[in-house]
Short mmCIF file of C-alpha atoms in Angstrom, two decimals:
data_model
loop_
_atom_site.label_atom_id
_atom_site.label_comp_id
_atom_site.label_asym_id
_atom_site.label_seq_id
_atom_site.Cartn_x
_atom_site.Cartn_y
_atom_site.Cartn_z
CA LEU I 1399 64.54 166.58 159.15
CA SER I 1400 68.24 167.89 158.87
CA PRO I 1401 70.43 164.58 158.57
CA GLU I 1402 72.56 166.46 161.73
CA LEU I 1403 69.58 166.50 163.33
CA GLY I 1404 67.45 163.09 162.62
CA ALA I 1405 66.84 160.16 160.02
CA VAL I 1406 65.91 159.98 156.66
CA THR I 1407 63.01 158.03 156.01
CA THR I 1408 62.50 156.75 151.85
CA ARG I 1409 60.15 154.39 150.07
CA ALA I 1410 59.97 153.21 146.33
CA TYR I 1411 57.63 150.66 144.49
CA THR I 1412 58.54 147.80 142.13
CA ARG I 1413 56.78 147.73 139.11
CA LEU I 1414 55.14 145.08 137.65
CA HIS I 1415 57.58 142.84 135.80
CA THR I 1416 58.05 138.89 134.03
CA TRP I 1417 61.20 137.74 133.93
CA TYR I 1418 64.14 134.79 134.26
CA ARG I 1419 67.29 134.04 136.47
CA THR I 1420 68.65 137.23 138.54
CA TRP I 1421 66.48 140.18 138.52
CA ARG I 1422 67.73 143.37 139.65
CA VAL I 1423 64.70 145.12 141.28
CA PHE I 1424 63.02 147.69 139.17
CA LEU I 1425 61.59 150.92 141.75
CA ASP I 1426 59.86 153.54 140.26
CA TYR I 1427 57.63 156.69 142.61
CA PRO I 1428 60.33 157.44 145.07
CA GLU I 1429 59.44 159.19 148.62
CA SER I 1430 62.07 160.47 150.70
CA SER I 1431 62.15 162.97 153.37
CA ASP I 1432 65.49 164.36 151.77
CA ASN I 1433 66.09 163.56 148.31
CA TYR I 1434 70.20 164.66 148.61
CA ILE I 1435 70.81 162.42 151.65
CA VAL I 1436 69.03 159.46 150.17
CA THR I 1437 68.83 159.94 146.38
CA LEU I 1438 67.33 156.54 144.04
CA LEU I 1439 69.08 155.98 140.94
CA ASN I 1440 68.38 154.68 137.46
CA ASN I 1441 64.92 152.74 139.56
CA HIS I 1442 67.04 150.44 140.96
CA LEU I 1443 70.26 152.10 143.27
CA PHE I 1444 69.60 153.67 146.21
CA LYS I 1445 72.49 156.03 146.51
CA PHE I 1446 73.89 157.72 150.22
CA SER I 1447 75.45 161.18 149.80
CA ARG I 1448 76.73 161.00 153.65
CA GLU I 1449 77.64 158.13 156.19
CA GLY I 1450 75.50 156.01 158.21
CA ILE I 1451 73.59 152.97 159.13
CA VAL I 1452 70.97 151.43 157.33
CA LYS I 1453 67.70 149.93 158.04
CA PHE I 1454 66.34 148.42 155.24
CA SER I 1455 63.30 145.85 154.02
CA PHE I 1456 62.09 144.72 151.12
CA THR I 1457 58.76 142.62 150.41
CA GLN I 1458 57.66 141.39 147.05
CA ALA I 1459 54.61 139.10 145.96
CA VAL I 1460 55.49 136.91 143.32
CA TYR I 1461 53.91 134.22 140.80
CA SER I 1462 56.29 131.47 139.84
CA VAL I 1463 56.04 128.93 137.11
CA ASN I 1464 58.09 125.81 136.10
CA LEU I 1465 58.67 125.51 132.36
CA GLY I 1466 60.63 123.17 130.15
CA GLY I 1467 59.36 119.91 132.27
CA GLN I 1468 61.57 120.52 135.03
CA GLN I 1469 61.26 121.65 138.75
CA PRO I 1470 63.92 124.58 139.39
CA CYS I 1471 60.98 126.80 140.91
CA THR I 1472 60.02 124.60 143.28
CA HIS I 1473 63.65 122.69 144.25
CA GLN I 1474 65.74 125.45 143.85
CA GLY I 1475 63.50 128.38 144.74
CA LEU I 1476 63.89 131.97 145.13
CA THR I 1477 66.77 133.67 147.23
CA VAL I 1478 66.71 137.40 148.15
CA SER I 1479 70.28 139.20 148.18
CA PRO I 1480 70.52 142.52 149.39
CA LYS I 1481 74.20 144.23 147.93
CA ILE I 1482 76.09 147.22 148.03
CA GLU I 1483 77.97 148.61 145.19
CA ARG I 1484 81.71 148.90 147.93
CA SER I 1485 84.62 150.86 146.24
CA SER I 1486 83.78 149.37 142.44
CA ARG I 1487 82.87 145.90 143.74
CA ASN I 1488 79.62 144.45 144.78
CA VAL I 1489 79.30 142.85 147.77
CA THR I 1490 76.56 141.01 148.84
CA ILE I 1491 75.40 141.78 152.40
CA PHE I 1492 74.00 138.35 153.17
CA LYS I 1493 70.91 135.85 151.33
CA ARG I 1494 67.72 135.48 152.17
CA PHE I 1495 66.22 132.14 151.06
CA HIS I 1496 62.57 131.49 150.37
CA LYS I 1497 60.99 127.69 149.99
CA GLY I 1498 59.98 127.19 146.29
CA VAL I 1499 56.35 126.77 144.83
CA THR I 1500 54.98 126.91 141.71
CA ARG I 1501 51.07 128.12 140.08
CA LYS I 1502 50.94 129.50 144.15
CA TYR I 1503 50.90 133.43 144.52
CA THR I 1504 53.55 134.27 147.52
CA THR I 1505 55.60 136.59 149.22
CA ILE I 1506 59.29 137.11 149.36
CA GLU I 1507 61.73 139.42 151.70
CA ALA I 1508 64.29 140.69 152.97
CA SER I 1509 65.30 142.90 156.29
CA GLY I 1510 68.51 143.85 157.74
CA VAL I 1511 70.87 146.78 158.57
CA VAL I 1512 74.22 148.11 157.07
CA HIS I 1513 77.22 150.48 157.28
CA VAL I 1514 77.03 152.94 154.44
CA ARG I 1515 79.18 155.57 153.26
CA GLN I 1516 79.19 158.53 151.93
CA GLY I 1517 78.33 157.48 147.97
CA GLU I 1518 77.81 154.10 148.47
CA VAL I 1519 74.40 152.38 146.89
CA LEU I 1520 72.64 149.78 147.79
CA TYR I 1521 69.78 147.88 145.49
CA PHE I 1522 68.34 144.10 145.94
CA ASP I 1523 68.93 141.23 143.36
CA VAL I 1524 66.22 138.44 143.04
CA GLU I 1525 67.57 134.94 142.00
CA THR I 1526 65.98 131.96 140.19
CA MET I 1527 67.46 129.22 138.60
CA LEU I 1528 66.68 128.96 134.59
CA GLY I 1529 63.86 127.14 133.57
CA CYS I 1530 61.82 129.21 136.45
CA GLN I 1531 59.25 131.91 134.75
CA THR I 1532 58.35 134.46 137.64
CA TRP I 1533 55.68 137.13 137.50
CA TYR I 1534 57.20 140.24 139.70
CA PHE I 1535 54.06 142.15 141.06
CA GLY I 1536 53.97 145.89 141.31
CA ALA I 1537 52.24 149.42 140.09
CA THR I 1538 51.86 150.24 136.16
CA ARG I 1539 51.26 153.39 136.93
CA GLU I 1540 51.85 156.25 140.46
CA GLU I 1541 48.30 155.55 141.35
CA ASP I 1542 48.50 151.65 141.56
CA LYS I 1543 50.72 152.01 144.47
CA ASN I 1544 49.56 149.24 146.84
CA GLY I 1545 52.47 147.82 149.10
CA ILE I 1546 52.40 145.09 147.83
CA GLY I 1547 56.24 145.15 146.23
CA VAL I 1548 58.18 148.13 147.78
CA ALA I 1549 61.24 149.45 150.03
CA ASN I 1550 61.78 150.58 152.81
CA VAL I 1551 64.68 152.48 153.88
CA LEU I 1552 65.53 154.47 156.86
CA TRP I 1553 68.98 156.33 156.88
CA VAL I 1554 70.34 157.26 160.31
CA PRO I 1555 73.75 159.52 161.36
CA ILE I 1556 76.61 157.38 161.61
CA GLU I 1557 76.98 159.97 164.96
CA PHE I 1558 73.59 158.56 166.64
CA SER I 1559 74.08 154.64 165.31
CA ALA I 1560 75.71 151.41 165.36
CA ALA I 1561 75.53 148.41 163.65
CA PHE I 1562 76.98 145.04 164.40
CA ARG I 1563 76.10 141.73 162.37
CA ALA I 1564 77.65 138.46 163.23
CA GLU I 1565 76.70 134.56 161.72
CA LEU I 1566 76.14 131.15 163.33
CA VAL I 1567 78.97 129.09 163.88
CA PRO I 1568 78.62 125.82 160.88
CA ASP I 1569 78.77 123.00 162.90
CA ILE I 1570 76.33 123.88 165.91
CA ASP I 1571 75.55 120.20 168.17
CA TRP I 1572 71.56 120.35 168.27
CA SER I 1573 71.57 117.05 169.26
CA HIS I 1574 69.95 118.38 172.89
CA ASN I 1575 66.40 119.31 173.50
CA GLU I 1576 68.01 123.22 174.21
CA THR I 1577 70.68 124.68 172.06
CA GLU I 1578 72.50 127.45 173.22
CA LEU I 1579 73.67 129.48 169.50
CA GLN I 1580 77.22 130.14 168.56
CA PHE I 1581 78.05 133.12 166.77
CA GLN I 1582 81.21 134.56 164.70
CA TYR I 1583 81.82 138.16 164.07
CA ILE I 1584 81.22 139.66 161.19
CA SER I 1585 81.87 143.74 161.21
CA THR I 1586 80.53 145.84 163.33
CA SER I 1587 80.91 149.53 162.86
CA ARG I 1588 82.01 150.53 166.29
CA SER I 1589 83.53 148.56 168.70
CA ASP I 1590 82.90 150.80 171.26
CA VAL I 1591 79.34 149.78 171.47
CA PHE I 1592 79.23 146.04 170.44
CA LYS I 1593 81.32 142.98 172.05
CA LEU I 1594 80.44 139.66 171.10
CA VAL I 1595 81.51 137.97 174.41
CA ASP I 1596 82.98 133.52 174.01
CA GLY I 1597 80.33 133.56 170.81
CA THR I 1598 77.87 133.59 173.00
CA TYR I 1599 76.69 137.13 174.33
CA LEU I 1600 76.36 140.48 172.70
CA LEU I 1601 77.43 143.06 175.18
CA PHE I 1602 76.15 146.72 174.65
CA GLN I 1603 78.87 148.86 176.20
CA LYS I 1604 77.20 152.05 175.87
CA SER I 1605 72.97 152.71 176.43
CA GLY I 1606 70.49 153.16 173.59
CA HIS I 1607 67.75 151.40 172.00
CA ALA I 1608 68.50 148.22 169.63
CA ASN I 1609 66.90 146.37 166.95
CA ILE I 1610 67.34 142.83 166.05
CA ASN I 1611 67.14 140.97 162.72
CA PHE I 1612 68.01 137.52 163.00
CA TYR I 1613 67.09 134.82 160.06
CA MET I 1614 67.84 131.32 160.18
CA LYS I 1615 66.93 127.84 157.42
CA LEU I 1616 66.67 124.83 159.27
CA GLN I 1617 65.71 121.87 158.90
CA HIS I 1618 64.07 119.54 161.01
CA SER I 1619 61.50 116.45 162.14
CA CYS I 1620 60.64 118.26 165.51
CA ASP I 1621 56.83 119.13 166.27
CA TYR I 1622 58.28 122.37 166.39
CA VAL I 1623 61.03 125.01 167.09
CA LYS I 1624 61.36 127.75 169.65
CA LEU I 1625 63.63 130.55 169.35
CA ILE I 1626 63.58 132.26 172.45
CA ALA I 1627 66.10 135.53 172.96
CA PHE I 1628 67.35 136.77 176.99
CA TYR I 1629 68.70 139.89 177.97
CA TYR I 1630 70.48 140.46 181.03
CA THR I 1631 70.39 144.21 182.83
CA VAL I 1632 73.03 145.22 184.62
CA ASP I 1633 72.24 143.96 187.79
CA SER I 1634 72.25 140.70 186.45
CA LYS I 1635 68.31 139.91 185.87
CA LYS I 1636 67.25 137.77 183.22
CA ALA I 1637 64.58 139.20 180.66
#
């Protein structure tokens, strides 16, 4: 599709790797509906030639082993960090922590939305502690593309999209059976679309379709924890 009319989709697959510490995700075999708008550079970087809103996801199968009698894989786990190279600086969008395991196959992933400007690049780092040897499974040739290690990118023109980001406030009182989550504003691409009200409600000031992505690391001793999202229509009915 032409970028003036619609979105651009891009997909790339990871290559088989064994690594210690921080691994800059190595990608190959890119597939794109418009190579001018989204390009894979140096097997690491998704470069954008136009400003827009980018929805991304990364999924990777891994196998970790503790070395030297320590337990870094088990205690520290793995962290996926999507990042943007902006104004010659590396900016971490967020960090997604995954519980550590050793000598077991598991999957790590991260997904989110970010506003990108012309010429900026998106990439992914996976961080482990020293002494945690990790195998990242992926294709060894183009015929082996199977989705066990893959990054997906959806670019939408800035004229037809908007992004908003907030994070939980650090001092929420969790002592009640029902806790209303409180958020603090981080950024938005368009202030005329989103408005955070009292840290609790996100007001949509224009009509459209919304995609919500929420992640929270929580330690608890309850039988279960349930997250409920409420939507109020224009006539104040709750859904």
